[in-house]
Coordinates of C-alpha atoms in Angstrom, one line a residue:
Chain A
M16 CA 58.7 -52.8 182.3
A17 CA 61.1 -49.4 183.9
V18 CA 60.4 -46.1 182.1
T19 CA 63.8 -44.8 180.8
I20 CA 65.2 -41.1 180.1
D21 CA 65.3 -42.7 176.1
D22 CA 61.8 -43.8 176.9
V23 CA 60.6 -40.3 177.6
R24 CA 62.5 -38.3 174.7
H25 CA 60.7 -40.7 172.5
I26 CA 57.2 -40.6 174.0
A27 CA 57.5 -36.6 174.3
A28 CA 58.5 -36.6 170.3
L29 CA 55.7 -38.5 169.5
A30 CA 52.7 -36.0 171.8
R31 CA 55.1 -33.3 170.5
L32 CA 56.2 -31.9 173.8
G33 CA 59.2 -30.0 174.8
L34 CA 60.8 -31.2 176.9
T35 CA 63.8 -29.5 179.5
D36 CA 66.3 -32.2 180.7
E37 CA 65.3 -31.7 184.5
R38 CA 61.7 -31.9 183.1
A39 CA 62.8 -35.2 181.6
A40 CA 64.6 -36.6 184.3
S41 CA 61.3 -35.6 187.0
L42 CA 59.0 -37.5 184.3
V43 CA 61.4 -41.0 184.6
N44 CA 60.7 -41.3 188.1
E45 CA 57.0 -39.5 187.8
M46 CA 55.9 -42.1 185.1
N47 CA 58.1 -45.3 187.0
S48 CA 56.0 -44.4 190.0
I49 CA 52.3 -44.5 188.3
L50 CA 53.2 -46.9 186.3
G51 CA 54.4 -49.3 189.5
H52 CA 50.5 -49.0 190.5
M53 CA 49.2 -50.4 187.4
D54 CA 51.3 -53.4 187.7
V55 CA 48.6 -55.2 189.7
L56 CA 46.4 -55.4 186.3
S57 CA 48.9 -57.8 185.4
K58 CA 48.1 -59.9 187.9
T59 CA 44.0 -60.0 187.1
D60 CA 42.7 -63.1 184.9
T61 CA 41.0 -61.5 181.7
S62 CA 41.6 -64.5 180.4
G63 CA 38.3 -64.7 177.8
V64 CA 37.0 -61.1 179.0
Q65 CA 36.0 -58.7 175.8
E66 CA 37.6 -55.3 176.0
A67 CA 35.2 -52.4 176.8
I68 CA 33.4 -50.7 173.7
G69 CA 31.5 -48.2 174.5
V70 CA 29.8 -48.0 178.2
G71 CA 26.6 -47.0 177.8
A72 CA 23.3 -49.5 177.5
G73 CA 23.7 -49.5 173.9
G74 CA 27.4 -49.7 173.4
L75 CA 29.4 -47.4 171.1
P76 CA 27.0 -45.9 168.0
V77 CA 28.0 -45.5 164.8
R78 CA 26.9 -42.3 163.0
A79 CA 26.8 -41.1 159.4
D80 CA 30.6 -39.6 158.6
G81 CA 28.2 -36.3 158.3
G82 CA 25.8 -34.3 160.8
P83 CA 24.1 -31.1 160.5
P84 CA 25.3 -27.5 160.5
I85 CA 27.3 -26.0 163.4
P86 CA 26.1 -22.0 162.7
L87 CA 29.3 -20.4 164.1
T88 CA 29.0 -17.0 165.6
R89 CA 32.8 -16.1 164.8
S90 CA 34.5 -16.6 161.6
L91 CA 37.8 -18.0 161.9
D92 CA 40.0 -15.1 161.4
A93 CA 38.7 -14.2 165.1
F94 CA 41.0 -17.0 166.6
A95 CA 42.8 -18.7 163.6
P96 CA 46.8 -17.9 165.1
A97 CA 47.5 -16.8 161.4
L98 CA 45.7 -16.5 158.8
R99 CA 46.1 -15.4 154.9
D100 CA 42.7 -15.5 152.2
G101 CA 41.4 -17.7 153.9
F102 CA 44.0 -20.6 155.2
L103 CA 45.9 -21.3 158.2
I104 CA 49.4 -20.2 158.1
V105 CA 51.8 -22.4 159.9
P106 CA 55.7 -22.7 159.7
R107 CA 57.1 -24.3 157.2
L108 CA 57.8 -28.4 157.8
S109 CA 61.8 -28.9 158.7
T110 CA 62.4 -30.6 155.8
H111 CA 61.4 -27.9 154.3
E112 CA 63.0 -25.0 156.1
T113 CA 65.3 -22.3 155.4
P114 CA 66.9 -19.6 157.9
E115 CA 63.7 -17.1 156.7
A116 CA 61.1 -19.4 156.9
S117 CA 61.6 -20.8 160.0
Chain B
M19 CA 10.2 -27.4 199.6
S20 CA 11.9 -26.3 202.8
A21 CA 14.6 -23.2 203.4
P22 CA 17.9 -24.0 202.3
R23 CA 20.0 -25.2 204.8
E24 CA 22.4 -22.8 206.9
S25 CA 25.7 -24.4 205.3
V26 CA 24.7 -22.9 202.0
P27 CA 23.4 -19.5 202.6
L28 CA 21.6 -19.1 199.1
H29 CA 21.1 -15.3 198.9
T30 CA 19.8 -15.8 195.0
G31 CA 17.1 -18.4 196.9
A32 CA 16.3 -22.3 195.6
A33 CA 15.8 -22.4 191.9
A34 CA 12.0 -23.3 192.1
A35 CA 11.4 -20.4 194.5
L36 CA 13.5 -17.9 192.2
R37 CA 11.7 -19.7 189.2
A38 CA 8.1 -19.0 190.9
A39 CA 9.3 -15.7 191.9
T40 CA 10.1 -14.3 188.2
A41 CA 7.0 -15.8 187.0
S42 CA 4.5 -13.9 189.3
G43 CA 6.7 -10.7 189.0
S44 CA 7.7 -10.4 192.8
T45 CA 11.4 -10.4 191.3
S46 CA 12.9 -9.7 188.4
T47 CA 15.9 -11.6 186.7
A48 CA 17.9 -8.4 186.7
D49 CA 16.9 -8.5 190.4
T50 CA 18.5 -12.2 190.5
V51 CA 21.7 -11.2 188.8
T52 CA 22.2 -8.1 191.2
R53 CA 22.0 -9.7 194.3
A54 CA 24.1 -12.9 192.9
L55 CA 26.8 -10.5 191.5
A56 CA 26.3 -9.0 194.8
R57 CA 27.1 -12.2 196.9
A58 CA 30.4 -13.0 194.6
R59 CA 31.5 -9.3 195.8
E60 CA 30.7 -10.4 199.1
V61 CA 32.5 -13.5 199.6
K62 CA 35.2 -12.4 197.3
A63 CA 35.3 -14.8 194.9
G64 CA 37.5 -13.3 192.9
R65 CA 40.8 -13.8 191.6
D66 CA 42.6 -12.6 195.4
G67 CA 40.0 -14.4 196.9
L68 CA 38.3 -17.6 196.6
N69 CA 39.0 -17.6 193.2
I70 CA 35.7 -19.1 192.3
F71 CA 35.6 -17.4 188.5
V72 CA 37.6 -17.3 185.1
S73 CA 35.7 -14.9 183.9
L74 CA 32.4 -12.8 185.3
D75 CA 31.2 -9.9 183.5
G76 CA 29.0 -7.6 185.7
E77 CA 27.8 -5.7 182.4
Y78 CA 26.7 -8.5 179.9
L79 CA 24.5 -10.7 183.0
D80 CA 22.9 -7.2 183.8
E81 CA 22.0 -6.6 179.5
H82 CA 21.2 -10.4 179.4
A83 CA 19.0 -10.2 182.0
E84 CA 16.8 -7.5 180.4
T85 CA 16.5 -9.5 177.3
A86 CA 15.1 -12.9 179.6
T87 CA 12.9 -10.4 181.4
E88 CA 11.5 -9.1 178.1
Q89 CA 10.8 -12.6 176.5
L90 CA 9.4 -13.4 179.7
A91 CA 5.8 -12.2 178.8
D92 CA 5.9 -14.2 175.4
T93 CA 6.8 -17.8 176.9
E94 CA 5.5 -20.5 179.5
P95 CA 8.1 -20.1 182.1
G96 CA 10.9 -22.3 181.8
L97 CA 12.3 -24.7 184.5
L98 CA 15.2 -22.7 185.6
L99 CA 13.0 -19.2 185.0
G100 CA 15.3 -16.3 186.4
V101 CA 17.9 -18.7 187.8
P102 CA 21.6 -18.1 187.4
V103 CA 23.5 -20.6 186.4
A104 CA 27.3 -20.5 186.6
I105 CA 29.1 -22.5 183.9
K106 CA 32.4 -24.7 184.2
D107 CA 35.0 -23.3 181.8
N108 CA 35.5 -26.1 179.8
I109 CA 32.5 -25.6 178.9
A110 CA 31.8 -23.8 175.3
T111 CA 29.7 -19.9 175.8
L112 CA 29.6 -17.7 173.2
H113 CA 30.1 -14.0 175.3
H114 CA 32.7 -15.6 178.0
P115 CA 36.1 -17.5 177.1
T116 CA 36.7 -21.0 177.0
T117 CA 39.7 -21.4 178.3
C118 CA 39.7 -25.2 180.3
G119 CA 41.5 -23.6 183.0
S120 CA 44.9 -23.3 180.7
R121 CA 46.6 -21.1 179.9
I122 CA 47.0 -23.0 175.9
L123 CA 43.2 -21.4 175.6
A124 CA 43.9 -18.6 177.7
D125 CA 40.7 -15.5 176.2
Y126 CA 39.4 -18.2 173.4
V127 CA 36.1 -17.7 172.7
S128 CA 34.5 -20.3 171.1
P129 CA 32.1 -19.5 167.9
Y130 CA 29.8 -22.3 169.2
A131 CA 28.0 -22.4 172.3
A132 CA 27.2 -26.0 174.2
T133 CA 24.0 -27.8 173.2
V134 CA 23.5 -27.8 177.2
V135 CA 24.1 -23.8 177.4
G136 CA 21.8 -23.5 175.0
K137 CA 19.5 -25.8 176.4
L138 CA 19.9 -23.3 180.0
C139 CA 18.7 -20.5 178.4
D140 CA 15.5 -22.2 176.7
A141 CA 14.5 -22.8 180.5
G142 CA 15.1 -19.4 181.3
A143 CA 18.5 -19.5 182.9
V144 CA 21.0 -16.8 183.1
P145 CA 24.6 -18.1 182.0
F146 CA 26.3 -16.9 185.7
G147 CA 30.4 -16.4 184.6
K148 CA 32.8 -19.4 184.0
T149 CA 34.4 -21.1 187.0
N150 CA 37.9 -22.5 187.8
M151 CA 39.0 -25.6 186.9
D152 CA 41.8 -28.2 187.1
E153 CA 43.6 -27.4 183.7
F154 CA 42.1 -29.6 181.4
A155 CA 39.8 -31.5 183.9
M156 CA 42.8 -33.0 185.3
G157 CA 43.3 -33.4 189.2
S158 CA 40.9 -33.4 192.1
S159 CA 41.6 -30.2 193.9
T160 CA 40.9 -27.5 191.0
E161 CA 44.8 -26.4 192.5
N162 CA 46.1 -27.4 188.5
S163 CA 44.3 -24.0 187.1
A164 CA 46.5 -21.8 185.4
Y165 CA 44.8 -19.2 187.1
G166 CA 45.4 -20.2 190.5
P167 CA 43.6 -22.2 192.9
T168 CA 40.0 -22.3 194.3
R169 CA 39.9 -22.5 198.2
N170 CA 36.9 -24.0 199.6
P171 CA 33.5 -21.3 200.7
V172 CA 33.2 -23.9 203.6
A173 CA 37.4 -23.6 204.8
P174 CA 39.5 -21.0 202.8
D175 CA 42.5 -23.2 204.3
R176 CA 41.5 -26.1 202.1
V177 CA 41.0 -26.8 198.6
P178 CA 37.4 -27.4 197.0
G179 CA 38.0 -30.7 195.6
G180 CA 38.2 -30.9 192.0
S181 CA 38.2 -30.6 188.6
S182 CA 35.0 -28.8 188.9
G183 CA 35.9 -26.8 192.0
G184 CA 34.8 -23.1 191.0
S185 CA 31.4 -24.2 189.9
A186 CA 31.2 -26.2 193.7
A187 CA 32.6 -23.3 195.2
A188 CA 30.0 -21.3 193.7
V189 CA 27.1 -22.9 195.0
A190 CA 28.6 -23.8 198.5
A191 CA 29.2 -19.6 198.6
G192 CA 25.5 -18.6 197.7
I193 CA 26.2 -17.2 194.7
V194 CA 24.2 -19.5 192.3
P195 CA 21.8 -22.3 193.2
V196 CA 22.6 -24.4 190.4
A197 CA 26.2 -25.1 188.2
L198 CA 27.7 -27.2 185.8
G199 CA 30.6 -29.0 186.1
S200 CA 31.8 -31.5 184.0
E201 CA 33.2 -35.8 185.2
T202 CA 35.7 -38.0 183.8
G203 CA 36.5 -39.9 187.3
G204 CA 34.4 -37.5 189.6
S205 CA 34.3 -34.3 188.8
V206 CA 31.4 -33.0 190.1
R207 CA 30.9 -35.2 193.0
Q208 CA 34.1 -35.0 194.6
P209 CA 34.1 -31.6 195.1
A210 CA 30.1 -31.7 195.8
S211 CA 31.5 -33.5 199.1
F212 CA 34.1 -31.4 199.7
C213 CA 32.2 -28.1 199.3
G214 CA 28.3 -29.4 201.1
V215 CA 26.7 -29.5 198.1
V216 CA 24.9 -31.9 195.9
G217 CA 26.6 -32.9 192.8
V218 CA 24.8 -35.3 190.1
K219 CA 26.8 -37.1 187.1
P220 CA 24.1 -38.3 184.9
T221 CA 24.4 -41.7 182.6
Y222 CA 26.9 -41.5 180.1
G223 CA 25.0 -40.6 176.8
R224 CA 21.9 -38.8 179.0
V225 CA 23.3 -35.2 178.5
S226 CA 24.9 -34.0 175.3
R227 CA 28.6 -33.1 175.3
F228 CA 28.5 -31.1 172.1
G229 CA 30.6 -28.0 173.2
L230 CA 32.5 -29.6 176.4
V231 CA 36.0 -29.7 175.6
A232 CA 37.0 -33.3 175.2
F233 CA 39.2 -34.5 178.2
A234 CA 38.9 -38.8 177.9
S235 CA 35.8 -39.2 175.6
S236 CA 34.8 -42.2 176.8
L237 CA 34.7 -41.2 179.8
D238 CA 33.2 -37.8 180.3
H239 CA 30.0 -36.6 181.1
V240 CA 28.3 -33.3 181.6
G241 CA 27.0 -32.8 185.2
V242 CA 25.0 -30.5 187.9
F243 CA 25.2 -29.0 190.9
G244 CA 22.5 -27.8 193.1
A245 CA 22.4 -26.3 196.6
R246 CA 19.8 -28.7 197.0
V247 CA 18.3 -32.1 195.6
D248 CA 15.6 -30.3 194.0
D249 CA 18.0 -27.7 192.6
A250 CA 20.2 -30.6 190.9
A251 CA 17.3 -31.9 189.9
R252 CA 15.9 -29.3 187.6
G253 CA 19.5 -28.7 186.4
L254 CA 19.8 -32.2 185.1
R255 CA 16.3 -32.2 183.9
V256 CA 17.0 -29.2 181.4
I257 CA 20.1 -30.2 180.4
A258 CA 19.1 -34.3 179.8
G259 CA 17.9 -35.6 176.4
H260 CA 19.6 -36.6 172.9
D261 CA 21.0 -34.5 170.4
P262 CA 22.4 -35.0 166.8
L263 CA 25.3 -33.0 167.2
D264 CA 26.2 -35.5 169.7
S265 CA 26.7 -39.1 168.4
T266 CA 27.1 -40.4 171.9
S267 CA 24.1 -39.0 173.4
A268 CA 21.5 -41.2 174.0
N269 CA 17.8 -41.4 172.6
V270 CA 16.1 -42.5 175.6
A271 CA 13.1 -40.7 177.3
V272 CA 14.0 -38.1 180.1
G273 CA 12.3 -38.0 183.4
E274 CA 10.6 -35.7 185.7
Y275 CA 13.6 -35.5 188.0
H276 CA 12.0 -32.8 190.2
L277 CA 8.9 -34.5 190.1
A278 CA 11.0 -37.7 192.3
H279 CA 10.0 -36.2 195.4
A280 CA 6.7 -37.6 195.3
R281 CA 8.0 -41.4 194.7
P282 CA 8.0 -43.6 197.3
V283 CA 10.8 -45.3 198.7
K284 CA 9.7 -47.9 200.9
G285 CA 10.9 -51.3 200.0
M286 CA 13.2 -50.2 197.9
V287 CA 16.8 -52.2 198.2
V288 CA 19.6 -50.0 198.9
G289 CA 23.3 -52.2 198.6
R290 CA 26.0 -51.5 200.5
P291 CA 29.3 -52.5 198.6
R292 CA 31.7 -53.8 201.5
E293 CA 34.8 -52.8 198.9
Y294 CA 33.8 -49.1 200.2
F295 CA 33.8 -49.6 203.5
P296 CA 37.2 -51.0 203.9
D297 CA 38.9 -51.5 207.1
S298 CA 40.9 -48.2 207.0
L299 CA 38.0 -46.0 206.3
D300 CA 38.0 -43.2 208.5
P301 CA 35.6 -43.7 211.6
A302 CA 34.3 -40.9 211.6
V303 CA 33.1 -41.0 207.7
R304 CA 32.0 -44.5 208.0
A305 CA 29.6 -43.5 210.7
R306 CA 28.0 -40.7 208.9
C307 CA 27.4 -43.3 206.3
D308 CA 26.0 -45.5 209.1
A309 CA 23.6 -43.0 210.3
A310 CA 22.3 -42.6 206.5
F311 CA 21.9 -46.0 206.2
E312 CA 19.9 -45.9 209.7
H313 CA 17.8 -43.4 207.4
L314 CA 16.9 -45.4 204.9
R315 CA 15.4 -48.2 207.0
E316 CA 13.0 -46.2 208.5
L317 CA 12.1 -45.0 205.1
G318 CA 11.1 -48.8 204.8
M319 CA 14.1 -49.4 202.3
Q320 CA 15.9 -52.5 202.4
V321 CA 19.9 -52.7 203.1
R322 CA 22.0 -55.4 201.7
D323 CA 25.2 -56.1 201.9
V324 CA 26.8 -56.6 198.1
S325 CA 30.4 -57.2 196.8
L326 CA 32.0 -55.1 193.7
P327 CA 34.9 -57.3 193.8
H328 CA 36.8 -55.0 191.2
T329 CA 36.9 -52.2 192.9
A330 CA 40.2 -52.1 194.2
L331 CA 41.1 -52.1 190.3
A332 CA 39.2 -48.9 189.1
I333 CA 41.6 -46.6 189.7
P334 CA 44.9 -48.5 187.8
V335 CA 42.3 -48.8 185.0
Y336 CA 41.2 -45.1 185.2
Y337 CA 44.5 -43.4 185.4
I338 CA 45.2 -45.6 182.0
V339 CA 42.2 -45.6 180.0
A340 CA 41.9 -41.6 180.2
P341 CA 45.4 -40.6 179.7
A342 CA 45.2 -42.6 176.9
E343 CA 42.2 -40.7 175.0
A344 CA 43.5 -37.5 176.8
S345 CA 46.7 -37.7 174.5
S346 CA 45.1 -38.7 172.2
N347 CA 42.4 -35.2 172.5
L348 CA 45.0 -33.0 173.4
A349 CA 46.5 -33.2 170.2
R350 CA 44.2 -30.7 168.6
F351 CA 46.1 -27.9 170.4
D352 CA 48.9 -27.3 168.8
G353 CA 49.2 -23.3 167.7
A354 CA 48.1 -24.1 164.2
R355 CA 44.3 -23.4 164.6
Y356 CA 43.3 -21.6 167.6
G357 CA 44.4 -20.7 171.1
L358 CA 47.9 -20.2 171.7
R359 CA 51.2 -20.5 169.4
V360 CA 54.6 -19.7 170.4
A361 CA 57.4 -19.8 167.6
G362 CA 59.3 -22.3 167.3
A363 CA 62.4 -24.0 164.8
G364 CA 59.5 -25.0 162.1
L365 CA 56.5 -26.5 162.1
T366 CA 57.7 -29.1 165.0
G367 CA 59.3 -26.8 166.9
M368 CA 56.2 -24.1 167.0
Y369 CA 54.0 -27.4 168.1
E370 CA 56.6 -28.1 170.8
A371 CA 56.9 -25.2 172.1
T372 CA 53.4 -24.4 172.2
R373 CA 52.4 -27.5 173.7
S374 CA 55.3 -27.2 176.6
Q375 CA 54.4 -24.0 177.2
G376 CA 50.8 -24.1 176.9
F377 CA 50.1 -27.0 178.9
G378 CA 50.6 -27.3 182.7
A379 CA 52.9 -29.8 185.0
E380 CA 49.7 -32.1 185.5
V381 CA 48.6 -32.2 181.7
T382 CA 51.7 -32.8 180.4
R383 CA 52.6 -35.7 182.4
R384 CA 49.3 -37.0 181.5
I385 CA 50.1 -37.2 177.8
M386 CA 53.2 -38.6 178.3
L387 CA 51.6 -41.4 179.7
G388 CA 48.7 -41.6 177.9
T389 CA 51.1 -41.5 174.9
Y390 CA 53.3 -44.5 176.1
V391 CA 50.8 -47.0 176.9
L392 CA 49.2 -46.3 173.6
S393 CA 52.8 -46.9 172.2
A394 CA 53.9 -50.0 170.3
G395 CA 54.8 -52.5 172.6
Y396 CA 53.1 -51.3 175.6
Y397 CA 49.4 -51.3 174.2
D398 CA 48.6 -54.3 174.8
A399 CA 49.9 -54.6 178.4
Y400 CA 48.6 -51.6 179.6
Y401 CA 45.4 -50.5 177.2
R402 CA 44.1 -53.7 176.2
K403 CA 44.5 -55.0 179.8
A404 CA 42.8 -51.6 181.0
Q405 CA 39.6 -52.2 179.1
R406 CA 39.7 -55.8 179.7
V407 CA 39.4 -55.2 183.2
R408 CA 37.2 -52.3 183.3
T409 CA 34.7 -54.8 181.3
L410 CA 35.1 -56.3 184.6
I411 CA 34.5 -53.7 186.7
A412 CA 31.0 -52.7 184.9
A413 CA 30.0 -56.4 185.4
D414 CA 30.4 -56.0 188.8
F415 CA 27.7 -53.8 188.8
S416 CA 25.2 -54.9 186.2
R417 CA 25.3 -58.1 188.6
V418 CA 24.0 -56.3 191.2
F419 CA 21.3 -54.4 190.0
H420 CA 20.1 -57.3 188.3
A421 CA 19.8 -59.2 191.4
G422 CA 17.4 -56.7 192.8
V423 CA 19.6 -53.8 194.6
D424 CA 17.7 -50.5 193.1
V425 CA 20.5 -47.9 194.3
L426 CA 24.4 -48.3 196.0
F427 CA 25.0 -46.4 199.0
T428 CA 28.6 -45.5 199.7
P429 CA 31.1 -42.8 201.3
T430 CA 31.9 -40.1 198.1
T431 CA 35.2 -39.5 199.1
P432 CA 37.4 -41.3 202.4
T433 CA 38.3 -38.1 203.9
P434 CA 37.1 -34.2 203.8
A435 CA 38.6 -31.7 202.1
F436 CA 41.9 -31.8 202.4
K437 CA 44.4 -28.5 203.1
L438 CA 46.2 -26.8 200.0
G439 CA 49.4 -28.1 198.6
A440 CA 49.1 -30.6 201.0
I441 CA 49.2 -33.2 198.9
S442 CA 52.1 -33.2 196.2
D443 CA 52.1 -37.4 195.2
P444 CA 50.1 -37.6 191.6
Y445 CA 49.1 -41.1 193.0
E446 CA 48.0 -40.2 196.2
M447 CA 45.8 -37.3 194.3
Y448 CA 44.7 -40.0 192.1
L449 CA 43.2 -41.8 195.3
S450 CA 40.9 -39.4 196.3
D451 CA 38.4 -40.0 193.6
I452 CA 38.7 -43.9 194.6
F453 CA 34.7 -44.2 195.3
T454 CA 33.7 -42.0 192.5
V455 CA 35.9 -43.2 189.2
T456 CA 33.3 -46.5 189.1
A457 CA 30.4 -44.9 188.0
N458 CA 32.7 -43.4 185.3
L459 CA 34.4 -46.5 184.4
A460 CA 30.8 -48.1 183.8
G461 CA 28.7 -45.0 182.9
I462 CA 26.2 -45.6 185.4
P463 CA 24.2 -42.7 186.7
A464 CA 25.7 -41.0 190.7
M465 CA 25.1 -38.5 192.7
S466 CA 26.6 -36.7 195.6
Q467 CA 24.7 -35.5 198.3
P468 CA 25.5 -33.6 201.8
I469 CA 25.1 -36.3 204.9
G470 CA 26.9 -34.2 207.7
R471 CA 30.3 -32.9 208.8
V472 CA 33.6 -34.6 209.7
G473 CA 35.8 -32.6 211.9
G474 CA 33.5 -29.1 210.9
L475 CA 34.0 -29.9 207.4
P476 CA 31.1 -31.5 205.0
I477 CA 31.1 -35.1 204.0
G478 CA 29.4 -36.7 200.8
G479 CA 27.0 -39.6 200.8
Q480 CA 27.1 -41.5 196.9
L481 CA 24.1 -42.6 195.3
M482 CA 25.1 -45.2 192.2
A483 CA 21.8 -46.9 190.2
A484 CA 21.8 -49.0 186.8
H485 CA 22.1 -47.0 183.4
F486 CA 19.1 -44.5 182.9
E487 CA 17.8 -45.3 186.7
E488 CA 18.1 -41.2 187.4
M489 CA 14.9 -41.0 189.1
K490 CA 15.4 -43.6 191.2
L491 CA 19.0 -41.4 192.6
F492 CA 16.4 -38.7 192.7
S493 CA 13.6 -40.6 194.9
V494 CA 16.0 -42.1 197.0
A495 CA 18.0 -38.3 197.2
Y496 CA 15.1 -36.0 198.3
A497 CA 13.5 -38.9 201.0
L498 CA 17.2 -39.1 202.4
E499 CA 17.2 -35.1 202.6
R500 CA 14.3 -35.1 203.9
A501 CA 15.3 -37.5 206.6
L502 CA 18.9 -35.9 207.7
G503 CA 17.1 -32.8 207.6
A504 CA 19.8 -30.1 209.6
G505 CA 22.2 -33.5 210.0
A506 CA 23.3 -33.0 206.8
S507 CA 25.1 -30.1 207.7
S508 CA 26.2 -31.0 211.3

């Protein structure tokens, strides 16, 4: 399952990482080298073995979709890159872009 | 307790002694903070020297110490009263930035503090600066920080280990007796071994991770460094316990770890897993471990040879599971809500520009790996397979502990600290965690303590126990520390 330059480009897009051509080429070699060490797993018999779900003695707990309030000592405008009327401002999606918006 | 070893010239004093002196009024928190700051200057802990701290604010510390002293009269002395505690820079604090060693979080100050930081303050400790680390805890040498590498105080041409290298170095340099770190695959125990200090990783769920910036959620733990076993025991006692803000935190009674020194170890069974002592192991490291086993026998413990047959698969499993979880956790750093924003063409362009300029090479590599092993067509072959082998690794431990073994003893690392820049191959770097990742994969408690020197450099011995058996770890660690005496640092 050798990783190709097309794979790297595809994965980078999924991961929202901009890569230079040089870095992409380097990652092909790095990923193939690292993943080569993982091949040993395919030779291990795991028939009938459950996947690990939670590593504590109590397994993976499920909590209610909520929780105690977390008091914030600083408001959003103290750390948000761009804010207007309490809303985070981001550039337009590319499908809606105009030269001015980008 | 006996005096600190020479290898840890603790200028502020041990945690227990500091607490007693502060409670009696023979010293003040302000004096201690002044001494710790002076020690930091003396060892050149700044950017141009050992580069231990990402942020350290002397004025703030002076103010905080005054406040702590004013509150003293009305409260029962906390277990860490008057003790300065350094904090790894991926644990949220209100005053200092929390950068995770990354450019993408440069100058980011959290609007809330981690539960463990609140517990430290409640126990009378003084949060003493934020320590350098491998970016987002991805690394084993603290060379992957956007703020430059940290150097090992014992041998400044060598790495302190990682990813919690700054915290280990802060203790090893004698600036603070206790420091917080985090572990995903050995990031407390490995630097503890390299720097000649004690490092403990508790059971998964034992310590709240609320406010710990997530790397790999099924593997992340908050851990503690101590100059000696007692310092680490007090630190863990303070930060352990259930937290409703962390759904993975366990509601299990916390032991009085700092009282474990009084528990007898005679009759306990210590396992010697053969997979941790391969023929290729450095003979000097093996000799130090053999000497430790001899001490344990003299203490009345039974040494039993055991096998953990899936150990060799731990590194491949870890480097599938951890990057997979990291690729998901680090998706939040995109320039939209906080941290670095770099303009690009539209929203997608901003995401890509921000992340490519904000993340360093190792973080990028792991996000790529993690995204790959989770992607369609590869999930079953890599991620699902790794999670099944992880079950086998955890079952190895369960089988040994159910057979009557109380603790396991192994080397913490195959070698002492290596030189800065000596390892450039990513997988070779990953192998430095070969003896530590198994405990994270299984979620069991483990600790490293100094057992001597190899070529003049510290080397650690590792203890591991079954889930929530930290008291057993500390009982044995206290006894071994006493038995080794000066031999732990020579």
